[in-house]
Structure formats: C-alpha cells, structure tokens
PDB file of C-alpha atoms in Angstrom:
ATOM      1  CA  MET D   9     -14.221  10.925  -3.257  1.00  0.00           C
ATOM      2  CA  ILE D  10     -15.570   7.177  -3.517  1.00  0.00           C
ATOM      3  CA  GLY D  11     -19.229   6.763  -4.411  1.00  0.00           C
ATOM      4  CA  PRO D  12     -21.477   3.903  -3.405  1.00  0.00           C
ATOM      5  CA  GLU D  13     -20.763   1.783  -5.990  1.00  0.00           C
ATOM      6  CA  THR D  14     -17.121   0.137  -6.076  1.00  0.00           C
ATOM      7  CA  PRO D  15     -15.412   1.216  -9.312  1.00  0.00           C
ATOM      8  CA  ARG D  16     -14.556  -1.438 -11.961  1.00  0.00           C
ATOM      9  CA  ARG D  17     -11.293  -2.387 -11.417  1.00  0.00           C
ATOM     10  CA  THR D  18      -8.970  -3.109 -14.694  1.00  0.00           C
ATOM     11  CA  VAL D  19      -5.850  -5.066 -14.319  1.00  0.00           C
ATOM     12  CA  LEU D  20      -2.816  -3.376 -16.247  1.00  0.00           C
ATOM     13  CA  ARG D  21       0.357  -5.522 -16.762  1.00  0.00           C
ATOM     14  CA  SER D  22       2.080  -2.225 -17.759  1.00  0.00           C
ATOM     15  CA  ALA D  23       6.091  -2.036 -17.751  1.00  0.00           C
ATOM     16  CA  LEU D  24       7.902  -0.303 -14.866  1.00  0.00           C
ATOM     17  CA  ALA D  25      10.890   0.809 -15.153  1.00  0.00           C
ATOM     18  CA  ALA D  26      12.973   0.399 -11.765  1.00  0.00           C
ATOM     19  CA  THR D  27      15.119   3.268 -10.429  1.00  0.00           C
ATOM     20  CA  GLY D  28      16.272   3.776  -6.942  1.00  0.00           C
ATOM     21  CA  THR D  29      14.843   6.445  -4.489  1.00  0.00           C
ATOM     22  CA  ALA D  30      15.177   6.808  -0.716  1.00  0.00           C
ATOM     23  CA  ALA D  31      14.091   8.713   2.140  1.00  0.00           C
ATOM     24  CA  LEU D  32      13.900   7.548   5.959  1.00  0.00           C
ATOM     25  CA  GLY D  33      15.864   4.302   4.711  1.00  0.00           C
ATOM     26  CA  VAL D  34      13.449   3.466   2.415  1.00  0.00           C
ATOM     27  CA  ALA D  35      14.281   2.356  -1.064  1.00  0.00           C
ATOM     28  CA  LEU D  36      11.658   1.752  -3.496  1.00  0.00           C
ATOM     29  CA  ALA D  37      11.149   1.056  -7.559  1.00  0.00           C
ATOM     30  CA  ALA D  38       9.619   3.978  -9.244  1.00  0.00           C
ATOM     31  CA  CYS D  39       7.540   4.040 -12.254  1.00  0.00           C
ATOM     32  CA  GLY D  40       9.183   4.503 -15.567  1.00  0.00           C
ATOM     33  CA  ASP D  41       6.194   4.000 -18.093  1.00  0.00           C
ATOM     34  CA  LYS D  42       3.212   7.032 -18.103  1.00  0.00           C
ATOM     35  CA  ASP D  43      -0.303   5.515 -17.377  1.00  0.00           C
ATOM     36  CA  SER D  44      -3.099   6.949 -15.603  1.00  0.00           C
ATOM     37  CA  LEU D  45      -1.942   6.801 -12.036  1.00  0.00           C
ATOM     38  CA  SER D  46       1.580   8.367 -13.053  1.00  0.00           C
ATOM     39  CA  GLU D  47      -0.553  11.182 -14.759  1.00  0.00           C
ATOM     40  CA  GLN D  48      -1.875  11.772 -11.445  1.00  0.00           C
ATOM     41  CA  ALA D  49       1.364  11.818  -9.320  1.00  0.00           C
ATOM     42  CA  ASN D  50       2.588  14.772 -11.847  1.00  0.00           C
ATOM     43  CA  SER D  51      -0.804  16.582 -11.477  1.00  0.00           C
ATOM     44  CA  GLY D  52      -0.970  16.251  -7.732  1.00  0.00           C
ATOM     45  CA  SER D  53      -3.789  16.765  -5.151  1.00  0.00           C
ATOM     46  CA  ASP D  54      -4.971  18.820  -2.451  1.00  0.00           C
ATOM     47  CA  LYS D  55      -7.869  16.928  -1.153  1.00  0.00           C
ATOM     48  CA  GLY D  56      -6.106  14.964   1.564  1.00  0.00           C
ATOM     49  CA  TYR D  57      -7.407  11.439  -0.076  1.00  0.00           C
ATOM     50  CA  ILE D  58      -7.557   9.898  -3.253  1.00  0.00           C
ATOM     51  CA  ALA D  59     -10.443   7.755  -4.726  1.00  0.00           C
ATOM     52  CA  GLY D  60      -8.156   6.471  -7.599  1.00  0.00           C
ATOM     53  CA  ASP D  61      -9.543   5.526 -10.875  1.00  0.00           C
ATOM     54  CA  GLY D  62     -10.300   1.798 -10.092  1.00  0.00           C
ATOM     55  CA  VAL D  63      -6.990   0.428 -11.946  1.00  0.00           C
ATOM     56  CA  VAL D  64      -5.291  -2.103 -10.759  1.00  0.00           C
ATOM     57  CA  THR D  65      -1.562  -3.042 -11.755  1.00  0.00           C
ATOM     58  CA  GLN D  66       0.267  -5.890 -11.481  1.00  0.00           C
ATOM     59  CA  LEU D  67       3.817  -6.783 -12.707  1.00  0.00           C
ATOM     60  CA  PRO D  68       5.532  -9.476 -13.906  1.00  0.00           C
ATOM     61  CA  PRO D  69       8.542 -10.408 -12.118  1.00  0.00           C
ATOM     62  CA  SER D  70      10.754  -9.285 -15.021  1.00  0.00           C
ATOM     63  CA  LYS D  71       9.271  -5.543 -14.517  1.00  0.00           C
ATOM     64  CA  ARG D  72       9.639  -5.418 -10.512  1.00  0.00           C
ATOM     65  CA  GLY D  73      12.516  -3.362  -9.918  1.00  0.00           C
ATOM     66  CA  HIS D  74      14.477  -3.082  -7.009  1.00  0.00           C
ATOM     67  CA  PRO D  75      13.641  -4.648  -3.407  1.00  0.00           C
ATOM     68  CA  VAL D  76      11.840  -2.524  -0.744  1.00  0.00           C
ATOM     69  CA  GLU D  77      14.511  -1.506   1.938  1.00  0.00           C
ATOM     70  CA  ALA D  78      12.696  -0.131   5.074  1.00  0.00           C
ATOM     71  CA  GLY D  79      12.660  -0.220   8.630  1.00  0.00           C
ATOM     72  CA  GLY D  80      11.368   1.484  11.912  1.00  0.00           C
ATOM     73  CA  LYS D  81       9.058   1.419  14.859  1.00  0.00           C
ATOM     74  CA  LEU D  82       5.576   0.000  14.934  1.00  0.00           C
ATOM     75  CA  LEU D  83       2.651   1.369  16.758  1.00  0.00           C
ATOM     76  CA  ASN D  84       3.071  -1.273  19.279  1.00  0.00           C
ATOM     77  CA  GLY D  85       6.626  -0.331  20.342  1.00  0.00           C
ATOM     78  CA  LYS D  86       8.382  -2.946  18.494  1.00  0.00           C
ATOM     79  CA  HIS D  87      11.109  -2.342  15.480  1.00  0.00           C
ATOM     80  CA  PHE D  88      11.066  -4.022  12.292  1.00  0.00           C
ATOM     81  CA  ASP D  89      13.309  -4.229   8.793  1.00  0.00           C
ATOM     82  CA  LEU D  90      11.275  -5.320   5.668  1.00  0.00           C
ATOM     83  CA  ALA D  91      14.421  -7.303   5.367  1.00  0.00           C
ATOM     84  CA  ASP D  92      13.644  -9.546   7.858  1.00  0.00           C
ATOM     85  CA  TRP D  93      10.435 -10.392   6.509  1.00  0.00           C
ATOM     86  CA  ARG D  94      11.538 -11.233   2.977  1.00  0.00           C
ATOM     87  CA  GLY D  95      10.509 -14.915   1.990  1.00  0.00           C
ATOM     88  CA  ASN D  96       6.719 -13.836   2.443  1.00  0.00           C
ATOM     89  CA  ILE D  97       4.382 -11.525   0.507  1.00  0.00           C
ATOM     90  CA  LEU D  98       3.968  -8.151   2.022  1.00  0.00           C
ATOM     91  CA  VAL D  99       0.945  -6.043   1.877  1.00  0.00           C
ATOM     92  CA  LEU D 100       1.499  -2.898   2.530  1.00  0.00           C
ATOM     93  CA  ASN D 101      -1.538  -0.439   3.411  1.00  0.00           C
ATOM     94  CA  LEU D 102      -1.741   3.572   3.488  1.00  0.00           C
ATOM     95  CA  TRP D 103      -4.461   5.204   5.698  1.00  0.00           C
ATOM     96  CA  TYR D 104      -5.280   7.513   7.994  1.00  0.00           C
ATOM     97  CA  ALA D 105      -8.260   7.648  10.610  1.00  0.00           C
ATOM     98  CA  ALA D 106     -10.427  10.589   8.773  1.00  0.00           C
ATOM     99  CA  CYS D 107     -10.283   9.263   5.357  1.00  0.00           C
ATOM    100  CA  PRO D 108     -13.537   7.855   4.551  1.00  0.00           C
ATOM    101  CA  PRO D 109     -12.566   5.219   1.835  1.00  0.00           C
ATOM    102  CA  CYS D 110      -9.671   4.138   4.131  1.00  0.00           C
ATOM    103  CA  ARG D 111     -12.630   3.531   6.905  1.00  0.00           C
ATOM    104  CA  LYS D 112     -14.846   1.733   4.074  1.00  0.00           C
ATOM    105  CA  GLU D 113     -11.914  -0.668   3.138  1.00  0.00           C
ATOM    106  CA  ALA D 114     -10.782  -1.218   6.413  1.00  0.00           C
ATOM    107  CA  LYS D 115     -12.555  -4.282   7.458  1.00  0.00           C
ATOM    108  CA  ASP D 116     -11.747  -6.104   4.339  1.00  0.00           C
ATOM    109  CA  VAL D 117      -8.127  -5.391   4.895  1.00  0.00           C
ATOM    110  CA  GLU D 118      -8.351  -6.654   8.183  1.00  0.00           C
ATOM    111  CA  ALA D 119     -10.367 -10.030   6.670  1.00  0.00           C
ATOM    112  CA  ALA D 120      -7.327 -10.475   4.185  1.00  0.00           C
ATOM    113  CA  TYR D 121      -4.944 -10.155   7.029  1.00  0.00           C
ATOM    114  CA  ARG D 122      -7.051 -12.880   9.124  1.00  0.00           C
ATOM    115  CA  ALA D 123      -7.003 -15.416   6.125  1.00  0.00           C
ATOM    116  CA  TYR D 124      -3.471 -15.107   4.919  1.00  0.00           C
ATOM    117  CA  LYS D 125      -1.173 -14.086   8.273  1.00  0.00           C
ATOM    118  CA  ASP D 126      -0.789 -17.969   8.724  1.00  0.00           C
ATOM    119  CA  LYS D 127      -0.100 -18.586   4.645  1.00  0.00           C
ATOM    120  CA  GLY D 128       3.078 -16.931   4.165  1.00  0.00           C
ATOM    121  CA  VAL D 129       1.478 -13.313   3.840  1.00  0.00           C
ATOM    122  CA  ARG D 130       2.337 -10.076   6.060  1.00  0.00           C
ATOM    123  CA  PHE D 131       0.671  -6.912   6.489  1.00  0.00           C
ATOM    124  CA  LEU D 132       2.110  -3.422   7.613  1.00  0.00           C
ATOM    125  CA  GLY D 133      -0.146  -0.505   7.902  1.00  0.00           C
ATOM    126  CA  VAL D 134       1.459   3.264   7.153  1.00  0.00           C
ATOM    127  CA  ASN D 135      -0.686   5.691   8.800  1.00  0.00           C
ATOM    128  CA  VAL D 136       0.471   9.050   7.024  1.00  0.00           C
ATOM    129  CA  ARG D 137      -1.554  11.329   8.808  1.00  0.00           C
ATOM    130  CA  ASP D 138      -2.452  10.607  12.822  1.00  0.00           C
ATOM    131  CA  GLY D 139      -0.826  10.547  16.041  1.00  0.00           C
ATOM    132  CA  ALA D 140      -0.898   7.386  18.161  1.00  0.00           C
ATOM    133  CA  ALA D 141      -4.081   7.985  19.961  1.00  0.00           C
ATOM    134  CA  ALA D 142      -6.094   8.428  16.824  1.00  0.00           C
ATOM    135  CA  ALA D 143      -4.523   5.510  15.074  1.00  0.00           C
ATOM    136  CA  LYS D 144      -5.035   3.605  18.147  1.00  0.00           C
ATOM    137  CA  SER D 145      -8.695   4.515  18.358  1.00  0.00           C
ATOM    138  CA  TYR D 146      -9.338   3.820  14.640  1.00  0.00           C
ATOM    139  CA  MET D 147      -7.915   0.266  14.979  1.00  0.00           C
ATOM    140  CA  ARG D 148      -9.874  -0.457  17.846  1.00  0.00           C
ATOM    141  CA  THR D 149     -12.985   0.733  16.072  1.00  0.00           C
ATOM    142  CA  PHE D 150     -12.125  -1.792  12.948  1.00  0.00           C
ATOM    143  CA  ASP D 151     -10.887  -4.454  15.274  1.00  0.00           C
ATOM    144  CA  ILE D 152      -7.394  -4.179  13.223  1.00  0.00           C
ATOM    145  CA  THR D 153      -4.606  -6.609  14.272  1.00  0.00           C
ATOM    146  CA  TYR D 154      -1.931  -6.354  11.678  1.00  0.00           C
ATOM    147  CA  PRO D 155       1.178  -4.247  12.761  1.00  0.00           C
ATOM    148  CA  VAL D 156       1.147  -0.519  11.751  1.00  0.00           C
ATOM    149  CA  MET D 157       3.767   1.903  11.749  1.00  0.00           C
ATOM    150  CA  LEU D 158       3.452   6.130  11.917  1.00  0.00           C
ATOM    151  CA  ASP D 159       4.415   8.118   9.224  1.00  0.00           C
ATOM    152  CA  THR D 160       2.909  11.378   9.945  1.00  0.00           C
ATOM    153  CA  ALA D 161       5.686  13.179   7.697  1.00  0.00           C
ATOM    154  CA  GLY D 162       4.868  11.841   4.685  1.00  0.00           C
ATOM    155  CA  ARG D 163       8.079  10.899   3.719  1.00  0.00           C
ATOM    156  CA  VAL D 164       6.964   7.183   2.558  1.00  0.00           C
ATOM    157  CA  VAL D 165       4.495   8.446   0.137  1.00  0.00           C
ATOM    158  CA  SER D 166       7.315  10.773  -1.073  1.00  0.00           C
ATOM    159  CA  ALA D 167       9.585   7.768  -1.746  1.00  0.00           C
ATOM    160  CA  LEU D 168       6.812   6.438  -3.783  1.00  0.00           C
ATOM    161  CA  HIS D 169       6.657   9.554  -6.104  1.00  0.00           C
ATOM    162  CA  GLY D 170       5.777   8.162  -9.614  1.00  0.00           C
ATOM    163  CA  VAL D 171       4.611   4.792  -8.106  1.00  0.00           C
ATOM    164  CA  LEU D 172       1.951   6.374  -6.120  1.00  0.00           C
ATOM    165  CA  PRO D 173       0.008  10.033  -6.464  1.00  0.00           C
ATOM    166  CA  PRO D 174       1.215  12.498  -3.821  1.00  0.00           C
ATOM    167  CA  GLU D 175      -2.209  12.155  -1.728  1.00  0.00           C
ATOM    168  CA  ALA D 176      -2.455   8.258  -2.549  1.00  0.00           C
ATOM    169  CA  THR D 177      -4.334   7.962   0.538  1.00  0.00           C
ATOM    170  CA  PRO D 178      -5.594   4.882   0.707  1.00  0.00           C
ATOM    171  CA  SER D 179      -3.396   3.132  -1.517  1.00  0.00           C
ATOM    172  CA  THR D 180      -1.940  -0.767  -1.243  1.00  0.00           C
ATOM    173  CA  LEU D 181       1.143  -2.381  -2.581  1.00  0.00           C
ATOM    174  CA  LEU D 182       2.050  -5.672  -3.016  1.00  0.00           C
ATOM    175  CA  LEU D 183       5.547  -7.048  -2.472  1.00  0.00           C
ATOM    176  CA  ASP D 184       6.770 -10.716  -3.667  1.00  0.00           C
ATOM    177  CA  PRO D 185       9.025 -12.686  -1.408  1.00  0.00           C
ATOM    178  CA  LYS D 186      11.944 -11.142  -2.874  1.00  0.00           C
ATOM    179  CA  GLY D 187      10.514  -7.724  -1.689  1.00  0.00           C
ATOM    180  CA  ARG D 188      10.053  -6.276  -4.736  1.00  0.00           C
ATOM    181  CA  ILE D 189       7.009  -4.126  -6.009  1.00  0.00           C
ATOM    182  CA  ALA D 190       4.461  -6.529  -7.675  1.00  0.00           C
ATOM    183  CA  GLY D 191       1.299  -4.411  -7.688  1.00  0.00           C
ATOM    184  CA  ARG D 192      -0.613  -1.777  -6.096  1.00  0.00           C
ATOM    185  CA  VAL D 193      -4.245   0.114  -6.019  1.00  0.00           C
ATOM    186  CA  VAL D 194      -4.691   3.381  -5.786  1.00  0.00           C
ATOM    187  CA  GLY D 195      -8.063   4.250  -3.935  1.00  0.00           C
ATOM    188  CA  GLU D 196     -10.153   1.718  -1.790  1.00  0.00           C
ATOM    189  CA  VAL D 197      -9.346  -1.715  -2.302  1.00  0.00           C
ATOM    190  CA  ASP D 198     -11.897  -4.510  -1.591  1.00  0.00           C
ATOM    191  CA  LYS D 199     -11.613  -8.063  -0.168  1.00  0.00           C
ATOM    192  CA  THR D 200     -12.265  -9.787  -3.345  1.00  0.00           C
ATOM    193  CA  THR D 201      -9.505  -7.799  -5.653  1.00  0.00           C
ATOM    194  CA  LEU D 202      -7.199  -7.947  -2.369  1.00  0.00           C
ATOM    195  CA  LYS D 203      -7.793 -11.692  -2.278  1.00  0.00           C
ATOM    196  CA  GLY D 204      -6.995 -11.998  -5.901  1.00  0.00           C
ATOM    197  CA  MET D 205      -3.848 -10.347  -6.196  1.00  0.00           C
ATOM    198  CA  ILE D 206      -2.538 -12.237  -3.198  1.00  0.00           C
ATOM    199  CA  GLY D 207      -3.636 -15.432  -4.734  1.00  0.00           C
ATOM    200  CA  ASP D 208      -1.636 -14.657  -8.165  1.00  0.00           C
ATOM    201  CA  LEU D 209       1.323 -14.013  -6.053  1.00  0.00           C
ATOM    202  CA  ARG D 210       1.228 -17.100  -4.312  1.00  0.00           C
ATOM    203  CA  THR D 211       0.752 -19.335  -7.166  1.00  0.00           C
TER     204      THR D 211
END
C-alpha cells in the first residue's frame, strides 16, 4: 500500500503496440512492450488494490493504438457512449470505496475535474467493486461530481489486460480527443501529475 510519501513519478515515453480486445462493449489498445507495468500484469495480485510503482507512462500520437469504445449506464441513471465524447480529452479513473489510495487521491481527482470540465476535458469514474449505495456514499464523502459508472464484475479491468495489472485500483487513464489511450498512472495520482498530463494533451 502507499506510504506517507508520494512515490517519485518518472515519465516513460514507451512504445505500446496496439491490439484489439473487447468486453462489455469495451475495445481497448493493449500494451505490447514489456515494462514494469506489464510485468505486474503478468504476475497478478490478490490484495484488492495496488499502490503502483510511481511510474507515469505517456504515449506519443503514433503509439496510441485504437480508440476506446464503451457505453453503458451511469450511476445517475443516464446512458453514455464514449464515441459521443470524442473531441474532448477523457480522464478515466478506477476506484472503489474501501481502497485506501483511492480515498487519498479522491479530492485531487475531483479538483482536476472542476478545473478542466469547462475546458474540453471530461471525466468518468469506474467503480470496480461497490454497489450503488456504497459508491454514492463515497461520492458524498469526497464531494465527487464527475460521472461514475459501476463495474462490479471487473470486466473493464479485464479488457485492459496488458495495459493495467489485474488489481489495478486505483488507476487513471487519459484518452486523447480521438478516444485513444494517451497516458496511464497505476496507483495513486496526485493533482499536480494529473494536471500536467492533461496539460500535455491540451498543447
């Protein structure tokens, strides 16, 4: 689990080979090159959440693979399709209520959402474990206002095999305006890192 100090984050501009994978209508680019994250993905974990190794990965446009295709029902009852959100940067954040690093990063993710929601950046929370009541309680506790979907079956994480480790919670993915994965953080993300990654995509 994450200790009292935020791990050093090193930006890796690694080459990820794109392959198609799908589950529950989600089609995602898979990681082809081996790095510390793919090694974690291969080894697996059973502790329920991951602190990550402090590594941020950002991809140049030529290495971003295929767009993410996903749709479903948000916690507020509205339906969504990521194809309708193209033209915007998308921050995809995986969390659940009892995850300590998720709770630690929650206010920073919400702060980034509020800073960028009117600047062409959308956010989607993916709750990987809770029912609606627990998820809504968490959202009230941390004053979360960005859209959230429930994925208690873990199919979104499964669809990200090779991009995220099996127990990759919390994790944050950034999609470019074409819907392609442009960056990832496994483990807790802080406001400075998240805003920096968003800023890189906006330039």
